[in-house]
């Protein structure tokens, strides 16, 4: 519950509709893109050129507040079009807010010209990312009075969730400072609880306190692994461990929790 409070507090920032983003320009700070995303399930090996040439009816409009297609072995392509109506260049961030996606290929088409692809995913070393952040952050430069189409190819063994947010850069860093502050407070409280119960165990010798220490250590590590914090700060060069760590800490928390009851 504490963690959910942190998430709610951090993301309490104003955002505008797509029309306001286009027309408001520099006054727009954050825009959730899920309602404007189209997706297509890959059929056979397809290149970006094949995907760009798909007929309009091949794409399915998402039209909801989240992009979530469940579990499975299918590979999906996602597409979203951004328009900058200003007479000046706009520098933004595209945030993909689900850090356990295995493999993401990002293609940017600016005024009909395809730029070099960007490859991201939690199977790659953390420091390969253009922006060192727990989520996947894509720098975007939107030329004046032009349209930019973003294509994403996502292949993952985790849930096919692809939440996308377009940020004004200063707003992103301001929100990140608040999020980091609240998460630091949360993990600080957890550390104090661990040390307190460890000292109690050493004083009284009651094994249940040791189990409790294990439980309150495993569950925050599970959350940190699921939300990309552990990959960012604890094992950024060990992508082989990043995925399994989620299951390991979840099962460890359950085991220690069972020990607390005995």
PDB file of C-alpha atoms in Angstrom:
ATOM      1  CA  UNK A   1       0.000   0.000   0.000  1.00  0.00           C
ATOM      2  CA  UNK A   2       2.879   2.377   0.770  1.00  0.00           C
ATOM      3  CA  UNK A   3       4.342   1.770  -2.677  1.00  0.00           C
ATOM      4  CA  UNK A   4       1.018   2.453  -4.372  1.00  0.00           C
ATOM      5  CA  UNK A   5       0.760   5.746  -2.492  1.00  0.00           C
ATOM      6  CA  UNK A   6       4.176   6.692  -3.800  1.00  0.00           C
ATOM      7  CA  UNK A   7       3.124   5.960  -7.387  1.00  0.00           C
ATOM      8  CA  UNK A   8      -0.067   8.006  -7.066  1.00  0.00           C
ATOM      9  CA  UNK A   9       1.745  10.972  -5.511  1.00  0.00           C
ATOM     10  CA  UNK A  10       4.527  11.009  -8.061  1.00  0.00           C
ATOM     11  CA  UNK A  11       2.264  10.917 -11.092  1.00  0.00           C
ATOM     12  CA  UNK A  12      -0.025  13.678  -9.878  1.00  0.00           C
ATOM     13  CA  UNK A  13       1.009  16.140 -12.555  1.00  0.00           C
ATOM     14  CA  UNK A  14      -1.165  17.992 -15.065  1.00  0.00           C
ATOM     15  CA  UNK A  15      -1.507  16.637 -18.582  1.00  0.00           C
ATOM     16  CA  UNK A  16      -3.498  17.657 -21.616  1.00  0.00           C
ATOM     17  CA  UNK A  17      -5.361  16.042 -24.470  1.00  0.00           C
ATOM     18  CA  UNK A  18      -3.747  15.345 -27.819  1.00  0.00           C
ATOM     19  CA  UNK A  19      -5.336  18.417 -29.398  1.00  0.00           C
ATOM     20  CA  UNK A  20      -4.021  20.595 -26.584  1.00  0.00           C
ATOM     21  CA  UNK A  21      -0.541  19.145 -27.089  1.00  0.00           C
ATOM     22  CA  UNK A  22      -0.542  19.958 -30.757  1.00  0.00           C
ATOM     23  CA  UNK A  23      -2.088  23.398 -30.424  1.00  0.00           C
ATOM     24  CA  UNK A  24      -0.581  24.352 -27.056  1.00  0.00           C
ATOM     25  CA  UNK A  25       3.004  23.504 -27.946  1.00  0.00           C
ATOM     26  CA  UNK A  26       5.285  24.546 -25.128  1.00  0.00           C
ATOM     27  CA  UNK A  27       2.370  24.741 -22.655  1.00  0.00           C
ATOM     28  CA  UNK A  28       1.787  20.990 -22.808  1.00  0.00           C
ATOM     29  CA  UNK A  29       3.867  19.061 -20.259  1.00  0.00           C
ATOM     30  CA  UNK A  30       2.783  15.424 -20.404  1.00  0.00           C
ATOM     31  CA  UNK A  31       0.554  13.439 -22.725  1.00  0.00           C
ATOM     32  CA  UNK A  32      -0.588   9.829 -22.338  1.00  0.00           C
ATOM     33  CA  UNK A  33      -0.462   8.275 -25.803  1.00  0.00           C
ATOM     34  CA  UNK A  34      -2.324   4.990 -25.236  1.00  0.00           C
ATOM     35  CA  UNK A  35      -5.573   6.171 -26.839  1.00  0.00           C
ATOM     36  CA  UNK A  36      -3.744   7.213 -30.001  1.00  0.00           C
ATOM     37  CA  UNK A  37      -1.757   3.991 -30.514  1.00  0.00           C
ATOM     38  CA  UNK A  38      -2.429   1.462 -33.287  1.00  0.00           C
ATOM     39  CA  UNK A  39      -1.108  -2.109 -33.103  1.00  0.00           C
ATOM     40  CA  UNK A  40      -0.576  -5.044 -35.458  1.00  0.00           C
ATOM     41  CA  UNK A  41       0.351  -8.659 -34.632  1.00  0.00           C
ATOM     42  CA  UNK A  42       3.385  -9.682 -36.683  1.00  0.00           C
ATOM     43  CA  UNK A  43       2.737 -12.437 -39.215  1.00  0.00           C
ATOM     44  CA  UNK A  44       5.973 -13.960 -40.390  1.00  0.00           C
ATOM     45  CA  UNK A  45       9.273 -12.103 -40.517  1.00  0.00           C
ATOM     46  CA  UNK A  46       8.548  -8.506 -41.457  1.00  0.00           C
ATOM     47  CA  UNK A  47      10.906  -5.583 -41.909  1.00  0.00           C
ATOM     48  CA  UNK A  48      10.148  -1.985 -41.046  1.00  0.00           C
ATOM     49  CA  UNK A  49       9.588  -1.301 -44.751  1.00  0.00           C
ATOM     50  CA  UNK A  50       6.931  -4.017 -44.853  1.00  0.00           C
ATOM     51  CA  UNK A  51       5.235  -2.573 -41.798  1.00  0.00           C
ATOM     52  CA  UNK A  52       5.267   0.975 -43.162  1.00  0.00           C
ATOM     53  CA  UNK A  53       3.522  -0.321 -46.270  1.00  0.00           C
ATOM     54  CA  UNK A  54       0.694  -2.086 -44.439  1.00  0.00           C
ATOM     55  CA  UNK A  55      -2.809  -0.976 -45.429  1.00  0.00           C
ATOM     56  CA  UNK A  56      -4.692   1.120 -42.906  1.00  0.00           C
ATOM     57  CA  UNK A  57      -7.184  -1.682 -42.196  1.00  0.00           C
ATOM     58  CA  UNK A  58      -4.365  -3.967 -41.007  1.00  0.00           C
ATOM     59  CA  UNK A  59      -3.874  -1.807 -37.926  1.00  0.00           C
ATOM     60  CA  UNK A  60      -6.111  -1.981 -34.856  1.00  0.00           C
ATOM     61  CA  UNK A  61      -6.742   1.199 -32.919  1.00  0.00           C
ATOM     62  CA  UNK A  62      -6.107   0.747 -29.201  1.00  0.00           C
ATOM     63  CA  UNK A  63      -8.595   3.392 -28.084  1.00  0.00           C
ATOM     64  CA  UNK A  64      -8.242   2.712 -24.339  1.00  0.00           C
ATOM     65  CA  UNK A  65      -6.277   4.214 -21.469  1.00  0.00           C
ATOM     66  CA  UNK A  66      -3.725   1.389 -21.486  1.00  0.00           C
ATOM     67  CA  UNK A  67      -1.906  -0.732 -24.056  1.00  0.00           C
ATOM     68  CA  UNK A  68      -2.124  -4.269 -22.673  1.00  0.00           C
ATOM     69  CA  UNK A  69      -2.381  -7.399 -24.830  1.00  0.00           C
ATOM     70  CA  UNK A  70      -1.727 -10.066 -22.187  1.00  0.00           C
ATOM     71  CA  UNK A  71       0.753 -12.955 -22.253  1.00  0.00           C
ATOM     72  CA  UNK A  72       1.759 -14.989 -25.276  1.00  0.00           C
ATOM     73  CA  UNK A  73       4.457 -15.725 -27.829  1.00  0.00           C
ATOM     74  CA  UNK A  74       3.225 -13.190 -30.386  1.00  0.00           C
ATOM     75  CA  UNK A  75       5.292 -10.225 -31.534  1.00  0.00           C
ATOM     76  CA  UNK A  76       3.479  -6.906 -31.893  1.00  0.00           C
ATOM     77  CA  UNK A  77       4.132  -3.685 -33.754  1.00  0.00           C
ATOM     78  CA  UNK A  78       2.825  -0.402 -32.365  1.00  0.00           C
ATOM     79  CA  UNK A  79       2.404   2.894 -34.182  1.00  0.00           C
ATOM     80  CA  UNK A  80       1.689   6.438 -33.032  1.00  0.00           C
ATOM     81  CA  UNK A  81       1.822   9.691 -34.983  1.00  0.00           C
ATOM     82  CA  UNK A  82       2.955  12.978 -33.402  1.00  0.00           C
ATOM     83  CA  UNK A  83       2.440  16.377 -34.992  1.00  0.00           C
ATOM     84  CA  UNK A  84       4.335  19.535 -34.127  1.00  0.00           C
ATOM     85  CA  UNK A  85       2.362  22.527 -35.430  1.00  0.00           C
ATOM     86  CA  UNK A  86       4.774  25.088 -33.966  1.00  0.00           C
ATOM     87  CA  UNK A  87       7.234  27.064 -36.031  1.00  0.00           C
ATOM     88  CA  UNK A  88      10.036  25.938 -33.699  1.00  0.00           C
ATOM     89  CA  UNK A  89      11.641  22.585 -32.976  1.00  0.00           C
ATOM     90  CA  UNK A  90      10.328  20.597 -29.990  1.00  0.00           C
ATOM     91  CA  UNK A  91      12.570  18.366 -27.866  1.00  0.00           C
ATOM     92  CA  UNK A  92      10.626  15.719 -25.965  1.00  0.00           C
ATOM     93  CA  UNK A  93      10.960  12.349 -24.308  1.00  0.00           C
ATOM     94  CA  UNK A  94       8.915   9.262 -25.137  1.00  0.00           C
ATOM     95  CA  UNK A  95       8.657   7.127 -22.001  1.00  0.00           C
ATOM     96  CA  UNK A  96       7.765   3.434 -22.257  1.00  0.00           C
ATOM     97  CA  UNK A  97       6.713   2.777 -18.691  1.00  0.00           C
ATOM     98  CA  UNK A  98       7.045  -1.010 -18.402  1.00  0.00           C
ATOM     99  CA  UNK A  99      10.703  -1.828 -17.680  1.00  0.00           C
ATOM    100  CA  UNK A 100      10.523  -5.645 -18.006  1.00  0.00           C
ATOM    101  CA  UNK A 101       9.958  -5.764 -21.780  1.00  0.00           C
ATOM    102  CA  UNK A 102      12.629  -8.028 -23.305  1.00  0.00           C
ATOM    103  CA  UNK A 103      13.257  -6.515 -26.730  1.00  0.00           C
ATOM    104  CA  UNK A 104      12.063  -3.246 -28.266  1.00  0.00           C
ATOM    105  CA  UNK A 105      12.972  -1.910 -31.691  1.00  0.00           C
ATOM    106  CA  UNK A 106      12.092   1.755 -32.132  1.00  0.00           C
ATOM    107  CA  UNK A 107      11.868   3.359 -35.567  1.00  0.00           C
ATOM    108  CA  UNK A 108      11.235   7.068 -36.145  1.00  0.00           C
ATOM    109  CA  UNK A 109       9.857   8.359 -39.419  1.00  0.00           C
ATOM    110  CA  UNK A 110      10.186  12.143 -39.694  1.00  0.00           C
ATOM    111  CA  UNK A 111       8.450  13.789 -42.668  1.00  0.00           C
ATOM    112  CA  UNK A 112       8.684  10.533 -44.612  1.00  0.00           C
ATOM    113  CA  UNK A 113      12.368   9.909 -43.776  1.00  0.00           C
ATOM    114  CA  UNK A 114      13.289   6.883 -41.661  1.00  0.00           C
ATOM    115  CA  UNK A 115      15.934   7.453 -38.973  1.00  0.00           C
ATOM    116  CA  UNK A 116      18.347   4.911 -37.490  1.00  0.00           C
ATOM    117  CA  UNK A 117      16.552   2.401 -35.223  1.00  0.00           C
ATOM    118  CA  UNK A 118      17.032   2.356 -31.473  1.00  0.00           C
ATOM    119  CA  UNK A 119      17.213  -1.031 -29.720  1.00  0.00           C
ATOM    120  CA  UNK A 120      16.153  -1.274 -26.065  1.00  0.00           C
ATOM    121  CA  UNK A 121      15.047  -3.978 -23.631  1.00  0.00           C
ATOM    122  CA  UNK A 122      15.831  -5.513 -20.259  1.00  0.00           C
ATOM    123  CA  UNK A 123      17.960  -8.214 -21.922  1.00  0.00           C
ATOM    124  CA  UNK A 124      20.545  -5.573 -22.801  1.00  0.00           C
ATOM    125  CA  UNK A 125      23.018  -3.918 -20.381  1.00  0.00           C
ATOM    126  CA  UNK A 126      21.439  -0.969 -18.628  1.00  0.00           C
ATOM    127  CA  UNK A 127      24.058   1.536 -19.756  1.00  0.00           C
ATOM    128  CA  UNK A 128      23.274   0.876 -23.434  1.00  0.00           C
ATOM    129  CA  UNK A 129      20.216   3.101 -23.002  1.00  0.00           C
ATOM    130  CA  UNK A 130      20.370   6.656 -24.358  1.00  0.00           C
ATOM    131  CA  UNK A 131      18.857   7.934 -21.083  1.00  0.00           C
ATOM    132  CA  UNK A 132      19.870   6.083 -17.901  1.00  0.00           C
ATOM    133  CA  UNK A 133      16.444   5.577 -16.371  1.00  0.00           C
ATOM    134  CA  UNK A 134      14.517   2.616 -14.972  1.00  0.00           C
ATOM    135  CA  UNK A 135      11.935   2.926 -17.768  1.00  0.00           C
ATOM    136  CA  UNK A 136      12.775   3.122 -21.469  1.00  0.00           C
ATOM    137  CA  UNK A 137      13.244   6.774 -22.458  1.00  0.00           C
ATOM    138  CA  UNK A 138      13.517   7.759 -26.114  1.00  0.00           C
ATOM    139  CA  UNK A 139      14.732  11.296 -26.939  1.00  0.00           C
ATOM    140  CA  UNK A 140      12.577  12.823 -29.663  1.00  0.00           C
ATOM    141  CA  UNK A 141      13.265  15.916 -31.727  1.00  0.00           C
ATOM    142  CA  UNK A 142      10.107  17.031 -33.501  1.00  0.00           C
ATOM    143  CA  UNK A 143      10.914  19.397 -36.389  1.00  0.00           C
ATOM    144  CA  UNK A 144       8.731  22.487 -36.786  1.00  0.00           C
ATOM    145  CA  UNK A 145       5.441  22.068 -38.623  1.00  0.00           C
ATOM    146  CA  UNK A 146       5.966  18.374 -39.306  1.00  0.00           C
ATOM    147  CA  UNK A 147       4.666  14.915 -38.448  1.00  0.00           C
ATOM    148  CA  UNK A 148       6.692  12.146 -36.822  1.00  0.00           C
ATOM    149  CA  UNK A 149       5.520   8.523 -36.801  1.00  0.00           C
ATOM    150  CA  UNK A 150       6.925   6.189 -34.138  1.00  0.00           C
ATOM    151  CA  UNK A 151       6.978   2.437 -34.794  1.00  0.00           C
ATOM    152  CA  UNK A 152       7.757  -0.042 -32.003  1.00  0.00           C
ATOM    153  CA  UNK A 153       8.406  -3.745 -32.478  1.00  0.00           C
ATOM    154  CA  UNK A 154       8.025  -5.521 -29.119  1.00  0.00           C
ATOM    155  CA  UNK A 155       9.043  -9.120 -28.423  1.00  0.00           C
ATOM    156  CA  UNK A 156       8.775 -10.189 -24.783  1.00  0.00           C
ATOM    157  CA  UNK A 157       8.059 -13.138 -22.493  1.00  0.00           C
ATOM    158  CA  UNK A 158       6.463 -10.812 -19.951  1.00  0.00           C
ATOM    159  CA  UNK A 159       3.007  -9.310 -20.283  1.00  0.00           C
ATOM    160  CA  UNK A 160       2.621  -7.295 -23.490  1.00  0.00           C
ATOM    161  CA  UNK A 161       2.106  -3.947 -21.790  1.00  0.00           C
ATOM    162  CA  UNK A 162       3.426  -0.879 -23.624  1.00  0.00           C
ATOM    163  CA  UNK A 163       2.340   2.299 -21.799  1.00  0.00           C
ATOM    164  CA  UNK A 164       3.658   5.344 -23.678  1.00  0.00           C
ATOM    165  CA  UNK A 165       3.898   8.903 -22.394  1.00  0.00           C
ATOM    166  CA  UNK A 166       5.148  11.950 -24.248  1.00  0.00           C
ATOM    167  CA  UNK A 167       6.950  14.374 -21.940  1.00  0.00           C
ATOM    168  CA  UNK A 168       8.247  17.881 -22.153  1.00  0.00           C
ATOM    169  CA  UNK A 169      11.819  17.380 -20.922  1.00  0.00           C
ATOM    170  CA  UNK A 170      11.762  19.782 -17.965  1.00  0.00           C
ATOM    171  CA  UNK A 171       8.464  18.305 -16.752  1.00  0.00           C
ATOM    172  CA  UNK A 172       9.937  14.806 -16.959  1.00  0.00           C
ATOM    173  CA  UNK A 173      12.948  15.700 -14.817  1.00  0.00           C
ATOM    174  CA  UNK A 174      10.757  17.527 -12.289  1.00  0.00           C
ATOM    175  CA  UNK A 175       8.456  14.486 -11.947  1.00  0.00           C
ATOM    176  CA  UNK A 176      11.473  12.187 -11.691  1.00  0.00           C
ATOM    177  CA  UNK A 177      12.915  14.218  -8.794  1.00  0.00           C
ATOM    178  CA  UNK A 178       9.653  13.852  -6.873  1.00  0.00           C
ATOM    179  CA  UNK A 179       9.441  10.142  -7.646  1.00  0.00           C
ATOM    180  CA  UNK A 180      13.021   9.528  -6.547  1.00  0.00           C
ATOM    181  CA  UNK A 181      12.433  11.427  -3.298  1.00  0.00           C
ATOM    182  CA  UNK A 182       9.386   9.398  -2.317  1.00  0.00           C
ATOM    183  CA  UNK A 183      10.990   6.109  -3.322  1.00  0.00           C
ATOM    184  CA  UNK A 184      14.079   7.013  -1.271  1.00  0.00           C
ATOM    185  CA  UNK A 185      11.856   7.611   1.768  1.00  0.00           C
ATOM    186  CA  UNK A 186      10.121   4.264   1.207  1.00  0.00           C
ATOM    187  CA  UNK A 187      13.339   2.249   0.922  1.00  0.00           C
ATOM    188  CA  UNK A 188      14.800   4.142   3.886  1.00  0.00           C
ATOM    189  CA  UNK A 189      11.847   3.112   6.057  1.00  0.00           C
ATOM    190  CA  UNK A 190      12.263  -0.503   4.912  1.00  0.00           C
ATOM    191  CA  UNK A 191      15.961  -0.439   5.843  1.00  0.00           C
ATOM    192  CA  UNK A 192      15.179   0.917   9.319  1.00  0.00           C
ATOM    193  CA  UNK A 193      12.570  -1.835   9.826  1.00  0.00           C
ATOM    194  CA  UNK A 194      15.084  -4.487   8.759  1.00  0.00           C
ATOM    195  CA  UNK A 195      17.769  -3.230  11.148  1.00  0.00           C
ATOM    196  CA  UNK A 196      15.309  -2.888  14.037  1.00  0.00           C
ATOM    197  CA  UNK A 197      14.004  -6.438  13.692  1.00  0.00           C
ATOM    198  CA  UNK A 198      17.521  -7.777  13.212  1.00  0.00           C
ATOM    199  CA  UNK A 199      18.580  -6.181  16.506  1.00  0.00           C
ATOM    200  CA  UNK A 200      15.488  -7.604  18.219  1.00  0.00           C
ATOM    201  CA  UNK A 201      16.388 -11.064  16.912  1.00  0.00           C
ATOM    202  CA  UNK A 202      19.930 -10.730  18.240  1.00  0.00           C
ATOM    203  CA  UNK A 203      18.573  -9.626  21.623  1.00  0.00           C
ATOM    204  CA  UNK A 204      15.829 -12.225  22.165  1.00  0.00           C
ATOM    205  CA  UNK A 205      16.862 -15.031  19.797  1.00  0.00           C
ATOM    206  CA  UNK A 206      13.307 -15.525  18.482  1.00  0.00           C
ATOM    207  CA  UNK A 207      13.561 -16.991  14.974  1.00  0.00           C
ATOM    208  CA  UNK A 208      10.334 -15.390  13.746  1.00  0.00           C
ATOM    209  CA  UNK A 209      12.065 -11.989  13.818  1.00  0.00           C
ATOM    210  CA  UNK A 210      14.736 -13.314  11.454  1.00  0.00           C
ATOM    211  CA  UNK A 211      12.058 -14.590   9.077  1.00  0.00           C
ATOM    212  CA  UNK A 212      10.442 -11.166   9.222  1.00  0.00           C
ATOM    213  CA  UNK A 213      13.741  -9.520   8.285  1.00  0.00           C
ATOM    214  CA  UNK A 214      13.949 -11.827   5.278  1.00  0.00           C
ATOM    215  CA  UNK A 215      10.363 -11.000   4.294  1.00  0.00           C
ATOM    216  CA  UNK A 216      10.712  -7.222   4.467  1.00  0.00           C
ATOM    217  CA  UNK A 217      13.976  -7.488   2.508  1.00  0.00           C
ATOM    218  CA  UNK A 218      12.596  -9.770  -0.222  1.00  0.00           C
ATOM    219  CA  UNK A 219       9.384  -7.890  -0.988  1.00  0.00           C
ATOM    220  CA  UNK A 220      10.990  -4.459  -1.630  1.00  0.00           C
ATOM    221  CA  UNK A 221      13.607  -6.201  -3.777  1.00  0.00           C
ATOM    222  CA  UNK A 222      10.768  -7.815  -5.739  1.00  0.00           C
ATOM    223  CA  UNK A 223       9.142  -4.409  -6.288  1.00  0.00           C
ATOM    224  CA  UNK A 224      12.493  -2.824  -7.152  1.00  0.00           C
ATOM    225  CA  UNK A 225      13.147  -5.561  -9.732  1.00  0.00           C
ATOM    226  CA  UNK A 226       9.646  -5.294 -11.226  1.00  0.00           C
ATOM    227  CA  UNK A 227       9.862  -1.506 -11.556  1.00  0.00           C
ATOM    228  CA  UNK A 228      13.406  -1.394 -12.933  1.00  0.00           C
ATOM    229  CA  UNK A 229      14.991   0.255  -9.875  1.00  0.00           C
ATOM    230  CA  UNK A 230      17.169  -2.746  -9.036  1.00  0.00           C
ATOM    231  CA  UNK A 231      18.404  -3.022 -12.634  1.00  0.00           C
ATOM    232  CA  UNK A 232      19.327   0.652 -12.572  1.00  0.00           C
ATOM    233  CA  UNK A 233      21.175   0.698  -9.244  1.00  0.00           C
ATOM    234  CA  UNK A 234      22.089  -2.856  -8.176  1.00  0.00           C
ATOM    235  CA  UNK A 235      22.971  -4.971 -11.241  1.00  0.00           C
ATOM    236  CA  UNK A 236      23.018  -2.741 -14.376  1.00  0.00           C
ATOM    237  CA  UNK A 237      25.550  -5.000 -16.128  1.00  0.00           C
ATOM    238  CA  UNK A 238      23.750  -8.281 -15.369  1.00  0.00           C
ATOM    239  CA  UNK A 239      20.703  -8.508 -17.665  1.00  0.00           C
ATOM    240  CA  UNK A 240      20.851 -12.321 -17.334  1.00  0.00           C
ATOM    241  CA  UNK A 241      19.822 -11.950 -13.676  1.00  0.00           C
ATOM    242  CA  UNK A 242      17.363  -9.086 -14.078  1.00  0.00           C
ATOM    243  CA  UNK A 243      14.424 -11.193 -15.299  1.00  0.00           C
ATOM    244  CA  UNK A 244      14.791 -14.190 -12.928  1.00  0.00           C
ATOM    245  CA  UNK A 245      15.289 -11.865  -9.938  1.00  0.00           C
ATOM    246  CA  UNK A 246      11.591 -10.942  -9.996  1.00  0.00           C
ATOM    247  CA  UNK A 247      10.515 -14.566  -9.498  1.00  0.00           C
ATOM    248  CA  UNK A 248      13.310 -15.302  -7.000  1.00  0.00           C
ATOM    249  CA  UNK A 249      12.420 -12.407  -4.692  1.00  0.00           C
ATOM    250  CA  UNK A 250       8.678 -13.032  -5.000  1.00  0.00           C
ATOM    251  CA  UNK A 251       9.068 -16.682  -3.986  1.00  0.00           C
ATOM    252  CA  UNK A 252      11.550 -15.760  -1.261  1.00  0.00           C
ATOM    253  CA  UNK A 253       9.070 -13.279   0.176  1.00  0.00           C
ATOM    254  CA  UNK A 254       6.388 -15.962   0.253  1.00  0.00           C
ATOM    255  CA  UNK A 255       8.733 -18.436   1.952  1.00  0.00           C
ATOM    256  CA  UNK A 256       9.871 -15.972   4.605  1.00  0.00           C
ATOM    257  CA  UNK A 257       6.271 -14.849   5.118  1.00  0.00           C
ATOM    258  CA  UNK A 258       5.260 -18.457   5.803  1.00  0.00           C
ATOM    259  CA  UNK A 259       8.088 -18.757   8.313  1.00  0.00           C
ATOM    260  CA  UNK A 260       6.832 -15.699  10.177  1.00  0.00           C
ATOM    261  CA  UNK A 261       3.520 -17.472  10.874  1.00  0.00           C
ATOM    262  CA  UNK A 262       5.131 -20.623  12.295  1.00  0.00           C
TER     263      UNK A 262
END
